[in-house]
Coordinates of C-alpha atoms and ligand atoms in Angstrom, one line a residue:
M214 CA 19.7 -39.3 50.1
K215 CA 20.0 -35.8 48.7
E216 CA 16.8 -34.5 47.2
F217 CA 17.5 -32.8 43.8
K218 CA 15.1 -30.0 42.9
R219 CA 17.2 -28.2 40.3
I220 CA 20.4 -29.1 38.5
G221 CA 22.7 -27.1 36.3
V222 CA 24.4 -28.0 33.0
L223 CA 27.4 -26.4 31.4
T224 CA 29.9 -26.9 28.5
S225 CA 33.5 -25.9 29.0
G226 CA 36.9 -26.0 27.3
G227 CA 37.1 -26.6 23.5
D228 CA 33.7 -27.1 22.0
A229 CA 32.9 -30.3 20.3
P230 CA 30.1 -31.5 17.9
G231 CA 27.6 -33.4 20.0
M232 CA 27.8 -31.2 23.0
N233 CA 24.3 -29.9 22.2
A234 CA 22.9 -33.5 22.0
A235 CA 24.3 -34.0 25.5
V236 CA 22.8 -30.8 26.8
R237 CA 19.4 -31.8 25.3
A238 CA 19.6 -35.3 26.9
V239 CA 20.5 -33.8 30.3
V240 CA 17.6 -31.3 30.2
R241 CA 15.0 -33.7 29.1
T242 CA 16.1 -36.6 31.4
A243 CA 16.1 -34.3 34.4
L244 CA 12.7 -32.8 33.5
S245 CA 11.2 -36.3 33.0
H246 CA 12.2 -36.9 36.7
G247 CA 10.5 -33.7 37.8
V248 CA 13.9 -31.9 38.3
E249 CA 14.4 -28.4 36.9
V250 CA 17.4 -27.5 34.8
M251 CA 19.4 -24.3 34.7
G252 CA 21.6 -23.7 31.7
I253 CA 25.0 -22.2 32.8
Y254 CA 26.4 -20.2 29.9
R255 CA 30.1 -19.8 29.0
G256 CA 31.3 -22.7 31.2
Y257 CA 32.8 -21.8 34.6
S258 CA 32.8 -18.1 33.6
G259 CA 29.1 -18.1 33.6
L260 CA 29.0 -20.0 36.9
I261 CA 31.1 -17.3 38.5
E262 CA 29.2 -14.5 36.9
G263 CA 25.7 -16.0 37.3
D264 CA 25.1 -16.1 33.5
I265 CA 22.3 -18.7 34.1
R266 CA 18.9 -19.3 32.6
K267 CA 16.2 -21.9 33.2
L268 CA 15.8 -24.5 30.4
E269 CA 12.5 -26.0 29.5
F270 CA 11.8 -29.0 27.3
R271 CA 11.3 -26.9 24.1
D272 CA 14.4 -24.8 24.8
V273 CA 16.5 -27.7 23.6
S274 CA 14.5 -28.4 20.5
N275 CA 16.3 -28.6 17.2
I276 CA 19.8 -28.7 18.7
I277 CA 20.7 -32.4 18.5
N278 CA 21.9 -31.8 14.9
K279 CA 23.9 -28.7 15.6
G280 CA 27.7 -28.3 16.1
G281 CA 29.2 -26.0 18.6
T282 CA 27.4 -25.5 21.9
V283 CA 24.2 -23.4 22.5
L284 CA 25.4 -22.9 26.1
Y285 CA 28.7 -21.4 24.7
S286 CA 32.1 -22.3 26.1
D287 CA 35.0 -20.5 27.7
R288 CA 38.3 -21.0 29.3
C289 CA 38.1 -19.5 32.8
P290 CA 41.5 -19.3 34.6
E291 CA 39.7 -17.7 37.6
F292 CA 38.0 -21.0 38.3
K293 CA 41.3 -22.6 39.0
T294 CA 41.6 -20.5 42.1
P295 CA 39.9 -21.2 45.5
E296 CA 38.3 -17.8 45.2
G297 CA 36.8 -18.5 41.8
Q298 CA 35.5 -21.9 43.0
A299 CA 34.0 -20.4 46.2
Q300 CA 32.2 -17.8 44.0
G301 CA 30.9 -20.8 41.8
V302 CA 29.5 -22.4 44.9
K303 CA 27.9 -19.1 46.0
T304 CA 26.2 -18.8 42.6
C305 CA 24.9 -22.4 42.9
R306 CA 23.4 -21.6 46.3
E307 CA 21.8 -18.3 44.9
F308 CA 20.2 -20.1 42.0
G309 CA 19.2 -23.2 44.0
I310 CA 21.4 -25.5 41.9
D311 CA 21.8 -28.8 43.7
G312 CA 24.2 -30.5 41.3
I313 CA 25.9 -30.0 37.9
V314 CA 26.6 -32.0 34.8
A315 CA 29.8 -30.6 33.3
I316 CA 30.5 -31.4 29.6
G317 CA 34.2 -30.9 28.5
G318 CA 37.7 -32.3 28.7
D319 CA 40.0 -33.1 31.6
G320 CA 40.3 -29.4 32.6
T321 CA 36.5 -29.2 33.0
F322 CA 36.6 -32.4 35.1
Q323 CA 39.2 -30.8 37.4
G324 CA 36.8 -28.0 38.0
A325 CA 34.0 -30.5 38.5
T326 CA 35.9 -32.4 41.1
K327 CA 36.7 -29.2 43.0
L328 CA 33.0 -28.2 43.1
T329 CA 32.0 -31.7 44.3
A330 CA 34.5 -31.4 47.2
L331 CA 32.9 -28.0 48.0
G332 CA 29.5 -29.6 48.3
I333 CA 28.0 -29.2 44.8
P334 CA 27.9 -32.8 43.4
C335 CA 29.1 -32.9 39.8
I336 CA 29.2 -35.5 37.0
G337 CA 31.4 -35.1 34.0
I338 CA 30.7 -36.0 30.3
P339 CA 33.7 -36.2 28.0
G340 CA 33.2 -33.7 25.2
T341 CA 36.3 -33.1 23.1
I342 CA 37.3 -33.9 19.6
D343 CA 40.8 -35.0 20.7
N344 CA 39.7 -38.3 22.2
D345 CA 42.4 -37.7 24.9
I346 CA 40.4 -38.9 27.9
T347 CA 42.1 -42.1 28.7
S348 CA 39.3 -43.7 30.7
T349 CA 36.8 -43.7 27.8
D350 CA 37.2 -45.4 24.4
S351 CA 35.5 -42.4 22.7
T352 CA 34.8 -38.8 23.5
I353 CA 31.9 -36.8 22.1
G354 CA 33.0 -35.0 19.0
F355 CA 35.8 -37.4 18.0
D356 CA 33.8 -39.3 15.4
T357 CA 32.5 -36.1 13.8
A358 CA 36.0 -34.6 13.7
M359 CA 37.5 -37.7 12.1
N360 CA 34.7 -37.7 9.5
T361 CA 35.3 -34.0 8.7
V362 CA 39.0 -34.7 8.2
V363 CA 38.2 -37.6 5.8
E364 CA 35.8 -35.4 3.9
L365 CA 38.3 -32.6 3.5
V366 CA 41.2 -34.9 2.7
D367 CA 39.2 -36.7 0.0
K368 CA 38.8 -33.3 -1.7
L369 CA 42.5 -32.6 -1.5
R370 CA 43.2 -36.0 -2.9
D371 CA 41.1 -35.3 -6.0
T372 CA 43.3 -32.3 -6.9
C373 CA 46.5 -34.0 -5.9
E374 CA 45.7 -36.8 -8.3
S375 CA 45.0 -34.4 -11.2
H376 CA 48.3 -32.6 -10.7
A377 CA 50.5 -35.5 -9.4
R378 CA 51.1 -33.6 -6.1
C379 CA 51.6 -34.3 -2.5
N380 CA 49.6 -32.7 0.3
V381 CA 50.8 -32.5 3.9
V382 CA 47.7 -32.0 6.1
E383 CA 47.9 -31.0 9.7
V384 CA 45.0 -32.0 11.9
M385 CA 44.0 -31.0 15.4
G386 CA 44.5 -33.2 18.5
R387 CA 46.7 -31.2 20.9
G388 CA 48.9 -34.0 22.4
A389 CA 46.9 -37.0 21.0
G390 CA 47.2 -38.6 17.6
D391 CA 43.9 -40.4 17.6
I392 CA 42.2 -38.2 15.0
A393 CA 45.3 -38.3 12.7
I394 CA 45.6 -42.1 12.9
S395 CA 42.0 -43.0 12.2
A396 CA 41.3 -40.3 9.7
G397 CA 44.7 -41.1 8.0
I398 CA 43.8 -44.7 7.6
A399 CA 40.3 -43.9 6.3
S400 CA 41.7 -41.4 3.8
G401 CA 44.5 -43.8 2.6
A402 CA 47.3 -41.5 3.7
T403 CA 50.8 -42.5 2.5
A404 CA 52.1 -41.6 6.0
I405 CA 50.8 -40.5 9.4
V406 CA 52.9 -38.6 11.9
V407 CA 51.7 -38.5 15.5
P408 CA 53.5 -37.7 18.8
E409 CA 52.9 -41.2 20.2
F410 CA 55.1 -43.0 17.7
H411 CA 58.6 -42.5 16.3
Y412 CA 58.6 -40.7 13.0
D413 CA 61.3 -40.3 10.5
D414 CA 61.2 -37.8 7.6
D415 CA 63.6 -39.9 5.5
A416 CA 61.3 -43.0 5.8
I417 CA 58.4 -40.9 4.7
I418 CA 60.3 -39.5 1.7
G419 CA 61.5 -43.1 0.9
Q420 CA 57.9 -44.2 1.0
I421 CA 56.8 -41.5 -1.4
K422 CA 59.6 -42.5 -3.8
T423 CA 58.6 -46.2 -3.6
S424 CA 54.9 -45.5 -4.1
R425 CA 55.7 -43.2 -7.1
A426 CA 57.8 -45.9 -8.7
M427 CA 54.8 -48.2 -8.3
G428 CA 52.6 -45.7 -10.3
K429 CA 51.0 -43.7 -7.5
R430 CA 50.2 -40.0 -8.4
N431 CA 48.8 -38.5 -5.3
F432 CA 50.3 -38.5 -1.8
I433 CA 48.6 -37.5 1.4
I434 CA 50.7 -37.1 4.6
I435 CA 48.6 -36.6 7.7
V436 CA 50.4 -34.8 10.6
S437 CA 49.0 -34.4 14.1
E438 CA 49.4 -30.9 15.5
G439 CA 50.9 -32.5 18.6
V440 CA 54.3 -32.9 16.8
G441 CA 54.6 -29.1 16.7
S442 CA 53.4 -26.3 14.4
D443 CA 56.7 -26.0 12.5
Y444 CA 56.9 -29.7 11.6
G445 CA 54.3 -29.8 8.8
P446 CA 55.6 -26.8 6.8
A447 CA 59.2 -28.0 7.2
L448 CA 58.3 -31.5 6.1
T449 CA 56.4 -30.1 3.1
A450 CA 59.5 -28.2 1.9
K451 CA 61.7 -31.3 2.5
I452 CA 59.4 -33.7 0.5
Q453 CA 59.3 -31.3 -2.5
K454 CA 63.1 -30.8 -2.4
E455 CA 64.0 -34.5 -2.0
T456 CA 61.3 -36.2 -4.2
G457 CA 60.7 -33.5 -6.8
V458 CA 57.0 -34.0 -6.2
E459 CA 55.2 -30.6 -5.9
T460 CA 54.0 -30.5 -2.3
K461 CA 51.4 -28.3 -0.6
F462 CA 50.7 -27.8 3.1
A463 CA 47.2 -27.5 4.6
R464 CA 46.4 -26.8 8.3
L465 CA 42.8 -27.8 8.8
A466 CA 42.7 -26.2 12.3
H467 CA 39.3 -25.3 13.9
V468 CA 37.3 -26.3 10.8
V469 CA 37.7 -29.9 12.2
R470 CA 35.9 -28.8 15.4
G471 CA 32.7 -27.5 13.8
G472 CA 29.9 -29.0 11.9
N473 CA 26.8 -31.2 12.5
P474 CA 27.6 -34.2 14.7
T475 CA 27.5 -37.7 13.2
L476 CA 25.0 -40.3 14.2
K477 CA 27.6 -41.9 16.5
D478 CA 28.3 -38.7 18.3
R479 CA 24.6 -37.9 18.7
V480 CA 23.9 -41.3 20.2
L481 CA 27.0 -41.3 22.4
A482 CA 26.1 -37.8 23.7
T483 CA 22.5 -38.6 24.3
T484 CA 23.2 -41.8 26.2
M485 CA 25.9 -40.2 28.3
G486 CA 23.7 -37.2 29.1
A487 CA 20.8 -39.4 30.1
I488 CA 22.9 -41.7 32.3
A489 CA 24.7 -38.8 33.9
V490 CA 21.5 -37.4 35.1
E491 CA 20.2 -40.7 36.4
E492 CA 23.5 -41.2 38.3
L493 CA 23.3 -37.7 39.8
L494 CA 19.7 -38.1 40.9
K495 CA 20.7 -41.5 42.5
G496 CA 23.0 -39.5 44.7
H497 CA 26.2 -40.4 42.9
S498 CA 28.8 -37.8 42.0
N499 CA 32.4 -37.1 41.1
L500 CA 32.0 -39.4 38.1
V501 CA 32.8 -39.2 34.5
M502 CA 30.7 -41.1 31.9
C503 CA 33.0 -43.4 29.9
D504 CA 32.4 -45.5 26.8
K505 CA 33.9 -49.0 27.5
L506 CA 33.4 -51.4 24.6
G507 CA 30.2 -49.7 23.7
K508 CA 28.7 -49.6 27.2
I509 CA 28.5 -46.4 29.2
V510 CA 30.2 -46.9 32.5
P511 CA 30.6 -44.3 35.3
V512 CA 34.2 -43.9 36.4
D513 CA 35.5 -41.9 39.4
I514 CA 36.7 -38.5 38.2
N515 CA 39.9 -38.7 40.3
Y516 CA 40.7 -42.1 38.8
A517 CA 40.1 -40.8 35.3
L518 CA 42.3 -37.7 35.9
I519 CA 45.2 -39.7 37.4
L520 CA 44.9 -42.4 34.7
D521 CA 45.3 -39.6 32.1
R522 CA 48.4 -38.3 33.9
M523 CA 49.8 -41.7 34.0
Y524 CA 49.1 -42.2 30.3
K525 CA 50.6 -38.9 29.4
D526 CA 53.6 -39.5 31.6
K527 CA 52.8 -36.5 33.8
L528 CA 52.3 -38.2 37.2
Q529 CA 53.3 -35.9 40.1
D530 CA 54.6 -37.0 43.5
G531 CA 51.8 -38.3 45.7
D532 CA 49.3 -38.7 42.8
L533 CA 49.0 -42.5 43.4
D534 CA 48.8 -42.2 47.2
R535 CA 45.0 -42.3 47.5
F536 CA 44.7 -45.4 45.2
T537 CA 44.7 -49.0 46.2
E538 CA 47.2 -51.5 44.6
E539 CA 44.3 -52.9 42.6
D540 CA 43.4 -49.4 41.3
I541 CA 47.0 -48.9 40.2
E542 CA 47.0 -52.3 38.5
N543 CA 43.8 -51.4 36.7
M544 CA 45.3 -48.1 35.5
K545 CA 48.3 -49.9 34.1
R546 CA 46.0 -52.4 32.4
D547 CA 43.8 -49.6 30.9
I548 CA 46.9 -47.9 29.6
K549 CA 48.4 -51.0 28.1
N550 CA 45.1 -51.8 26.3
R551 CA 44.8 -48.3 24.9
Q552 CA 48.4 -48.1 23.8
A553 CA 48.1 -51.5 22.2
A554 CA 44.9 -50.5 20.3
L555 CA 46.5 -47.3 19.0
A556 CA 49.8 -49.1 18.1
R557 CA 47.8 -51.8 16.2
L558 CA 45.9 -49.1 14.2
Y559 CA 49.1 -47.3 13.5
G560 CA 50.9 -50.5 12.5
I561 CA 48.1 -51.4 10.0
S562 CA 48.3 -47.9 8.4
K563 CA 52.0 -48.3 7.8
T564 CA 51.6 -51.7 6.2
I565 CA 48.8 -51.0 3.7
N566 CA 49.0 -47.3 2.8
L567 CA 51.8 -47.4 0.3
Ligands
ADP140 P1 39.2 -29.0 28.6 O1 38.1 -29.1 29.6 O2 38.7 -29.2 27.2 O3 40.4 -29.8 29.0 P2 40.6 -26.7 29.6 O4 41.8 -27.4 30.0 O5 40.7 -25.3 29.0 O6 39.7 -27.5 28.6 O7 39.7 -26.5 30.9 C1 38.4 -25.9 30.9 C2 38.2 -25.1 32.1 O8 38.1 -25.9 33.2 C3 39.3 -24.1 32.4 O9 39.2 -22.9 31.7 C4 39.0 -23.8 33.9 O10 37.9 -22.9 34.1 C5 38.6 -25.2 34.4 N1 39.7 -25.9 35.0 C6 40.8 -26.4 34.4 N2 41.7 -26.9 35.2 C7 41.2 -26.6 36.5 C8 41.6 -26.9 37.8 N3 42.8 -27.4 38.1 N4 40.8 -26.5 38.8 C9 39.6 -25.9 38.6 N5 39.2 -25.7 37.4 C10 39.9 -26.0 36.3
F6P141 O1 41.1 -29.8 22.7 C1 40.5 -29.5 21.5 C2 41.3 -28.6 20.7 O2 40.6 -28.3 19.5 C3 42.7 -29.2 20.3 O3 42.6 -30.1 19.3 C4 43.4 -27.9 20.0 O4 44.8 -28.1 20.2 C5 42.9 -26.9 20.9 O5 41.6 -27.4 21.3 C6 42.7 -25.5 20.3 O6 42.2 -24.7 21.3 P1 41.7 -23.2 21.0 O7 40.2 -23.4 20.6 O8 41.8 -22.5 22.2 O9 42.5 -22.7 19.8

């Protein structure tokens, strides 16, 4: 079995609250096993450029509560090329890095699987507010982002109630409506618009009219950014025109990505960080840590990536070739379960949020 003397840890892609808690857990778990840890700064850019420093126990003090990532993050197009990846491997050899824990989203995992294939064993930890990694029930940062949306929408509701207004609020979530649906339910939104489910402006307008007739003064409409950046402002104008209710638009944008992680994200990140290191030191690699019904389970990165493509309807020719029939059946089952859970939540919001 491979002997690990020194591992690296990096954060990459969009930052997420809780990434620091994961870094802290990786560093301290590795040190407790007598393995040194190198912090790789700015994701794969830092790996290519050798922006790397040794991290000791106290270097990760007082970061469990902090948003963002102390290792910084970056999008590094060069790492998508064979030359960039070869340079990354060279840096690992120069710094004596025997394996890497990579914290990020599906792009980060694609980088990690390439590195593993080139002889640097990697393990991925899902860190993204979007919750768009299909193989895990929750990603690090998702809970904090939802709570931030709820806190901000509660404030908007106060002023909407005073002035009998409507507020259309756009929240992040690239192609995934998870933040919008849960935060929409928790903030009592009149309607929630996400790319996963059919939406109809006239139905939303009808809903506002019905609610107003029932005595409601404030109206919150949550829109996921995945439906397109023009949609929210256009819906705002349409609601005002057709209902006569004064309607404002708010794009929460990156504010939803910052802030101190919630308890749930800190625990999830800490557990995933610790188990990732244990798995790596056992000689396992090319895995992503997944939260399945509250238990942290390692899942093959390639399985996770292809499952994601299947879920997002982006499968390419040959993607399923390397998987057994059982794997494919499991993928279909995972997708069905996830879609059903999201549809159930969405359905509940439609029934009770008038
Ligand atoms: P996320 O990890 O949040 O999905 P990105 O999609 O931006 O964010 O990916 C983060 C980084 O991962 C990219 O900037 C790039 O350095 C690396 N990456 C993404 N796709 C690949 C790929 N196909 N091969 C190698 N590295 C990749
Ligand atoms: O993936 C996280 C995320 O915040 C998405 O919700 C959003 O679409 C995107 O990243 C924004 O990326 P950037 O930070 O490059 O503007």
